[in-house]
Amino acid sequence: MTVDVAVLQSDLSGKELPGGHIVIEHHEAFIADRALRAGFDPEGAAHPAWFVIASLRCMGISVEELCTLAHKGEGDTLLFGNCRLDLRQALRPGHSYVTSASIGEVVSRTTRDGARLDSMEVLVRLREDVSDGAEVGTVVNTYLLKRGEPR
Amino acid sequence: MSTSTVPAVGDEPRPLHVQEVREEDIWMMALILRDPNPIHFDPEAVVQAGLGDRAINQGGATMAYVMNFLTSWAGSQQALRQLDCAFRANVAVGDDVEVGGRVTAVEPAEDGHLVSLDVWADMPGGVRAIVGTASVLWQERCA
């Protein structure tokens, strides 16, 4: 049985997540550049996709655990609905960053095919992993759960 | 050697064409993203989810093509300031993707000009996978 949206909003909106920590390893940066068809950056910056990667790896809970919080059922499908980046400075391979994370708006609507579609924003802020490290950017990911019939 | 020209509203940078999204690239990104969602590597899971029968590219990876388009045009990986992408359709193994954009505003900034754009990523047949907005810092440089 699908959870009521009012319960989801009450349980999740504003909830602080543990956040985390990431080191952009040189080998992972190299492999990601090729998998993403990116060019070499002569100034040594990491691909900006690392903001997205950090936001997904460093919520402090896994996407699976986030799905559990959102009462994802067997017949529900998780989709990545939206991603918004605000960047202050480039990330760098070999460097370390810390994140804080929280759940923002939780809303529900009905799709054209009559399915219920719940959306949940997760805000992740990245800082340099040093004392009084500067904020380098924020990422807001919107996850969609298309509710379906249990298989 | 010449100095780059500041873009104008209405300019459309040269589109970026990504030929045939590769399965092994999706698998590598699943590992780097620590993304266990089976729609990225298990065709049976894709079928069960009603999303076709080919592994689905990560939204963040398709978004990265938009980043490539913007940063190659602006001349630096560090030029990107904002990017807001809505994922409208799935990109799957074997799909071609064409990324485009149009300048919507140009404002003076401390270090150059802040250039705003509408951006998109399309697949053959006109299916729009991503629609969004972006801003990049355009700095005077040698082109």
CSV table of C-alpha atoms in Angstrom, one decimal:
chain,number,residue,atom,x,y,z
A,1,MET,CA,0.0,0.0,0.0
A,2,THR,CA,1.4,3.4,-1.0
A,3,VAL,CA,2.1,5.8,1.8
A,4,ASP,CA,0.0,8.9,2.1
A,5,VAL,CA,1.7,12.0,0.8
A,6,ALA,CA,1.0,14.0,3.9
A,7,VAL,CA,2.9,11.4,5.9
A,8,LEU,CA,5.8,11.6,3.5
A,9,GLN,CA,5.9,15.4,3.8
A,10,SER,CA,5.7,15.3,7.5
A,11,ASP,CA,8.4,12.7,7.8
A,12,LEU,CA,10.8,14.0,5.2
A,13,SER,CA,10.5,17.7,4.5
A,14,GLY,CA,13.4,19.5,6.2
A,15,LYS,CA,15.0,16.3,7.4
A,16,GLU,CA,18.7,16.6,7.9
A,17,LEU,CA,20.8,13.8,6.3
A,18,PRO,CA,24.2,12.8,7.7
A,19,GLY,CA,26.2,14.3,4.8
A,20,GLY,CA,29.6,12.9,4.0
A,21,HIS,CA,33.0,13.3,2.5
A,22,ILE,CA,34.6,12.6,-0.8
A,23,VAL,CA,38.1,12.5,-2.2
A,24,ILE,CA,38.2,12.9,-6.0
A,25,GLU,CA,40.7,10.2,-6.7
A,26,HIS,CA,42.8,10.8,-9.8
A,27,HIS,CA,42.0,7.4,-11.4
A,28,GLU,CA,38.3,7.9,-11.0
A,29,ALA,CA,38.5,11.4,-12.4
A,30,PHE,CA,40.5,10.0,-15.4
A,31,ILE,CA,37.9,7.2,-16.0
A,32,ALA,CA,34.9,9.5,-15.6
A,33,ASP,CA,36.4,12.0,-18.1
A,34,ARG,CA,36.5,9.2,-20.7
A,35,ALA,CA,33.1,7.8,-19.8
A,36,LEU,CA,31.6,11.2,-20.1
A,37,ARG,CA,33.4,12.0,-23.4
A,38,ALA,CA,35.0,15.1,-21.8
A,39,GLY,CA,38.2,16.8,-22.9
A,40,PHE,CA,41.3,17.3,-20.9
A,41,ASP,CA,41.3,20.5,-18.7
A,42,PRO,CA,44.7,22.3,-19.0
A,43,GLU,CA,44.0,24.0,-15.7
A,44,GLY,CA,43.6,20.7,-13.8
A,45,ALA,CA,40.0,21.1,-12.8
A,46,ALA,CA,37.8,18.1,-12.2
A,47,HIS,CA,34.9,17.7,-14.6
A,48,PRO,CA,31.9,19.7,-13.2
A,49,ALA,CA,30.0,16.4,-13.2
A,50,TRP,CA,31.9,15.7,-10.0
A,51,PHE,CA,29.4,18.0,-8.2
A,52,VAL,CA,26.7,15.6,-9.2
A,53,ILE,CA,28.7,12.6,-8.3
A,54,ALA,CA,29.5,14.1,-4.9
A,55,SER,CA,25.9,14.9,-4.3
A,56,LEU,CA,24.8,11.3,-5.0
A,57,ARG,CA,27.7,9.7,-3.1
A,58,CYS,CA,27.7,12.0,-0.1
A,59,MET,CA,24.1,12.4,1.1
A,60,GLY,CA,25.1,10.3,4.0
A,61,ILE,CA,22.6,7.7,3.0
A,62,SER,CA,22.4,5.6,-0.1
A,63,VAL,CA,19.8,6.2,-2.8
A,64,GLU,CA,18.4,2.9,-1.8
A,65,GLU,CA,18.0,4.1,1.8
A,66,LEU,CA,16.4,7.3,0.5
A,67,CYS,CA,14.0,5.1,-1.4
A,68,THR,CA,13.2,3.3,1.9
A,69,LEU,CA,12.6,6.6,3.6
A,70,ALA,CA,10.1,7.4,0.8
A,71,HIS,CA,8.4,4.0,1.2
A,72,LYS,CA,9.4,2.8,-2.3
A,73,GLY,CA,7.5,-0.4,-3.0
A,74,GLU,CA,8.4,-3.3,-5.3
A,75,GLY,CA,6.3,-1.9,-8.2
A,76,ASP,CA,7.6,1.7,-7.8
A,77,THR,CA,10.2,3.1,-10.2
A,78,LEU,CA,12.9,5.6,-9.2
A,79,LEU,CA,13.7,8.3,-11.7
A,80,PHE,CA,16.1,11.3,-11.6
A,81,GLY,CA,13.8,14.2,-12.3
A,82,ASN,CA,15.9,17.4,-12.0
A,83,CYS,CA,19.4,18.5,-11.0
A,84,ARG,CA,20.3,22.1,-10.2
A,85,LEU,CA,23.9,23.2,-9.7
A,86,ASP,CA,25.2,26.5,-8.3
A,87,LEU,CA,28.9,26.5,-8.5
A,88,ARG,CA,31.4,28.9,-6.9
A,89,GLN,CA,34.7,27.2,-7.7
A,90,ALA,CA,35.9,24.2,-9.6
A,91,LEU,CA,36.6,20.9,-7.9
A,92,ARG,CA,40.1,19.4,-8.2
A,93,PRO,CA,41.3,15.8,-8.5
A,94,GLY,CA,43.2,14.7,-5.4
A,95,HIS,CA,41.3,17.1,-3.2
A,96,SER,CA,38.9,16.3,-0.4
A,97,TYR,CA,35.4,17.8,0.2
A,98,VAL,CA,32.8,17.6,2.9
A,99,THR,CA,29.1,17.8,2.4
A,100,SER,CA,26.0,18.6,4.3
A,101,ALA,CA,22.7,17.4,3.1
A,102,SER,CA,19.0,17.8,3.8
A,103,ILE,CA,15.6,16.9,2.2
A,104,GLY,CA,13.7,19.8,0.9
A,105,GLU,CA,10.3,19.9,-0.8
A,106,VAL,CA,8.2,16.8,-1.1
A,107,VAL,CA,5.3,16.9,-3.5
A,108,SER,CA,2.9,14.5,-5.3
A,109,ARG,CA,1.0,14.8,-8.5
A,110,THR,CA,-0.8,12.5,-10.9
A,111,THR,CA,0.7,11.8,-14.4
A,112,ARG,CA,-1.2,11.8,-17.6
A,113,ASP,CA,-1.5,8.0,-17.4
A,114,GLY,CA,-3.0,8.2,-14.0
A,115,ALA,CA,0.0,7.1,-12.0
A,116,ARG,CA,1.0,8.9,-8.8
A,117,LEU,CA,4.3,10.6,-9.1
A,118,ASP,CA,6.0,11.7,-5.8
A,119,SER,CA,9.0,14.1,-6.0
A,120,MET,CA,11.6,14.8,-3.3
A,121,GLU,CA,14.3,17.4,-3.4
A,122,VAL,CA,17.7,16.7,-1.7
A,123,LEU,CA,20.0,19.6,-1.2
A,124,VAL,CA,23.7,18.9,-0.9
A,125,ARG,CA,26.3,21.6,0.0
A,126,LEU,CA,30.0,21.0,-0.7
A,127,ARG,CA,32.9,22.6,1.2
A,128,GLU,CA,36.6,22.3,1.0
A,129,ASP,CA,37.7,19.7,3.6
A,130,VAL,CA,39.9,22.1,5.6
A,131,SER,CA,39.3,24.2,8.7
A,132,ASP,CA,36.8,27.0,7.8
A,133,GLY,CA,36.7,25.5,4.2
A,134,ALA,CA,34.9,27.6,1.7
A,135,GLU,CA,31.6,26.5,0.2
A,136,VAL,CA,32.4,25.5,-3.4
A,137,GLY,CA,28.9,24.8,-4.6
A,138,THR,CA,25.4,23.4,-4.0
A,139,VAL,CA,23.4,20.7,-5.8
A,140,VAL,CA,19.7,20.2,-5.6
A,141,ASN,CA,18.6,16.8,-6.9
A,142,THR,CA,14.9,16.0,-7.4
A,143,TYR,CA,14.1,12.3,-7.2
A,144,LEU,CA,10.9,11.0,-8.6
A,145,LEU,CA,9.0,7.9,-7.5
A,146,LYS,CA,6.5,6.7,-10.0
A,147,ARG,CA,4.2,4.6,-7.9
A,148,GLY,CA,3.1,1.3,-9.5
A,149,GLU,CA,1.2,-1.9,-8.7
A,150,PRO,CA,3.3,-4.4,-6.7
A,151,ARG,CA,4.6,-7.1,-8.9
B,1,MET,CA,45.8,35.2,-32.3
B,2,SER,CA,42.5,37.0,-31.7
B,3,THR,CA,40.4,37.9,-28.7
B,4,SER,CA,37.2,36.1,-28.2
B,5,THR,CA,34.0,38.0,-28.8
B,6,VAL,CA,31.5,38.3,-26.1
B,7,PRO,CA,28.3,36.4,-27.1
B,8,ALA,CA,25.1,38.2,-27.9
B,9,VAL,CA,21.5,37.3,-27.0
B,10,GLY,CA,20.2,34.9,-29.6
B,11,ASP,CA,23.6,33.3,-30.4
B,12,GLU,CA,23.5,29.5,-30.7
B,13,PRO,CA,26.9,27.8,-30.0
B,14,ARG,CA,27.8,25.0,-32.3
B,15,PRO,CA,25.9,21.9,-31.1
B,16,LEU,CA,27.8,19.0,-29.5
B,17,HIS,CA,27.2,15.6,-31.0
B,18,VAL,CA,27.6,12.5,-28.8
B,19,GLN,CA,27.6,9.4,-31.0
B,20,GLU,CA,26.2,6.2,-29.7
B,21,VAL,CA,26.1,6.1,-25.9
B,22,ARG,CA,28.3,3.1,-24.9
B,23,GLU,CA,27.2,0.4,-22.4
B,24,GLU,CA,30.7,0.2,-20.9
B,25,ASP,CA,30.5,4.0,-20.2
B,26,ILE,CA,27.2,3.6,-18.3
B,27,TRP,CA,28.7,0.7,-16.3
B,28,MET,CA,31.8,2.8,-15.4
B,29,MET,CA,29.6,5.7,-14.3
B,30,ALA,CA,27.4,3.3,-12.2
B,31,LEU,CA,30.6,2.4,-10.4
B,32,ILE,CA,31.9,5.9,-10.0
B,33,LEU,CA,28.4,7.1,-8.9
B,34,ARG,CA,28.0,4.1,-6.6
B,35,ASP,CA,24.6,3.8,-8.3
B,36,PRO,CA,23.1,0.3,-7.7
B,37,ASN,CA,19.9,1.0,-9.8
B,38,PRO,CA,19.7,-2.0,-12.2
B,39,ILE,CA,18.2,0.0,-15.0
B,40,HIS,CA,21.8,1.1,-15.7
B,41,PHE,CA,23.2,-2.4,-16.2
B,42,ASP,CA,20.5,-5.1,-16.2
B,43,PRO,CA,18.3,-5.1,-19.4
B,44,GLU,CA,15.8,-7.4,-17.6
B,45,ALA,CA,15.3,-4.7,-15.0
B,46,VAL,CA,14.8,-2.1,-17.7
B,47,VAL,CA,12.1,-4.3,-19.2
B,48,GLN,CA,10.4,-4.8,-15.8
B,49,ALA,CA,10.4,-1.0,-15.3
B,50,GLY,CA,8.7,-0.5,-18.6
B,51,LEU,CA,11.6,1.6,-19.9
B,52,GLY,CA,12.5,-0.4,-23.0
B,53,ASP,CA,15.1,-3.1,-23.3
B,54,ARG,CA,18.4,-1.2,-23.3
B,55,ALA,CA,20.4,0.0,-20.3
B,56,ILE,CA,19.6,3.6,-19.4
B,57,ASN,CA,22.2,6.3,-19.2
B,58,GLN,CA,22.5,8.0,-15.9
B,59,GLY,CA,20.7,11.4,-15.9
B,60,GLY,CA,23.9,12.9,-14.5
B,61,ALA,CA,25.9,11.5,-17.4
B,62,THR,CA,23.6,13.0,-20.0
B,63,MET,CA,23.8,16.2,-18.0
B,64,ALA,CA,27.6,16.0,-18.3
B,65,TYR,CA,27.3,16.2,-22.1
B,66,VAL,CA,25.5,19.5,-21.5
B,67,MET,CA,28.4,20.6,-19.3
B,68,ASN,CA,30.9,19.5,-22.0
B,69,PHE,CA,28.9,21.6,-24.5
B,70,LEU,CA,29.0,24.7,-22.3
B,71,THR,CA,32.6,24.4,-21.0
B,72,SER,CA,34.1,23.7,-24.4
B,73,TRP,CA,32.2,26.8,-25.8
B,74,ALA,CA,33.3,29.0,-22.9
B,75,GLY,CA,36.9,27.7,-23.1
B,76,SER,CA,37.2,26.4,-19.5
B,77,GLN,CA,35.9,23.6,-17.2
B,78,GLN,CA,35.8,26.4,-14.6
B,79,ALA,CA,33.4,28.6,-16.6
B,80,LEU,CA,30.2,26.9,-15.5
B,81,ARG,CA,28.3,28.9,-12.8
B,82,GLN,CA,24.8,27.4,-12.9
B,83,LEU,CA,23.1,24.5,-14.6
B,84,ASP,CA,19.5,23.5,-14.0
B,85,CYS,CA,18.4,20.4,-15.9
B,86,ALA,CA,15.0,18.6,-16.1
B,87,PHE,CA,15.2,15.1,-17.3
B,88,ARG,CA,12.4,14.5,-19.8
B,89,ALA,CA,13.2,11.3,-21.5
B,90,ASN,CA,15.7,8.4,-21.0
B,91,VAL,CA,18.8,8.1,-23.1
B,92,ALA,CA,19.8,4.4,-23.6
B,93,VAL,CA,22.7,2.4,-24.9
B,94,GLY,CA,23.2,3.1,-28.6
B,95,ASP,CA,21.4,6.5,-28.7
B,96,ASP,CA,23.0,9.5,-30.3
B,97,VAL,CA,22.6,12.8,-28.4
B,98,GLU,CA,22.9,16.3,-29.7
B,99,VAL,CA,23.3,19.1,-27.2
B,100,GLY,CA,22.4,22.6,-28.1
B,101,GLY,CA,21.7,26.0,-26.6
B,102,ARG,CA,20.8,29.6,-27.1
B,103,VAL,CA,22.0,32.7,-25.4
B,104,THR,CA,19.2,34.4,-23.4
B,105,ALA,CA,21.1,37.2,-21.5
B,106,VAL,CA,24.5,38.7,-21.2
B,107,GLU,CA,25.5,40.7,-18.1
B,108,PRO,CA,28.8,42.3,-17.1
B,109,ALA,CA,30.4,40.5,-14.2
B,110,GLU,CA,33.5,41.2,-12.1
B,111,ASP,CA,35.7,38.8,-14.1
B,112,GLY,CA,34.1,39.0,-17.5
B,113,HIS,CA,30.5,38.5,-18.6
B,114,LEU,CA,27.9,36.2,-17.2
B,115,VAL,CA,26.2,34.6,-20.1
B,116,SER,CA,22.8,32.8,-19.6
B,117,LEU,CA,21.5,30.2,-22.0
B,118,ASP,CA,18.6,27.8,-22.6
B,119,VAL,CA,20.1,24.4,-23.1
B,120,TRP,CA,18.8,21.0,-24.3
B,121,ALA,CA,19.9,17.5,-25.2
B,122,ASP,CA,18.0,15.8,-28.0
B,123,MET,CA,17.9,12.3,-29.4
B,124,PRO,CA,17.2,11.5,-33.1
B,125,GLY,CA,13.5,12.0,-33.9
B,126,GLY,CA,13.3,15.1,-31.8
B,127,VAL,CA,12.9,13.5,-28.5
B,128,ARG,CA,14.2,15.9,-25.9
B,129,ALA,CA,16.0,14.2,-23.1
B,130,ILE,CA,17.0,17.3,-21.2
B,131,VAL,CA,15.7,20.8,-21.1
B,132,GLY,CA,17.3,23.4,-18.9
B,133,THR,CA,19.0,26.7,-18.2
B,134,ALA,CA,22.7,27.5,-17.6
B,135,SER,CA,25.0,30.4,-16.9
B,136,VAL,CA,28.7,30.5,-17.7
B,137,LEU,CA,31.4,33.1,-16.9
B,138,TRP,CA,32.7,34.4,-20.3
B,139,GLN,CA,36.2,35.7,-19.8
B,140,GLU,CA,38.4,37.6,-22.4
B,141,ARG,CA,40.9,35.2,-23.7
B,142,CYS,CA,42.8,34.4,-26.8
B,143,ALA,CA,40.9,32.2,-29.2
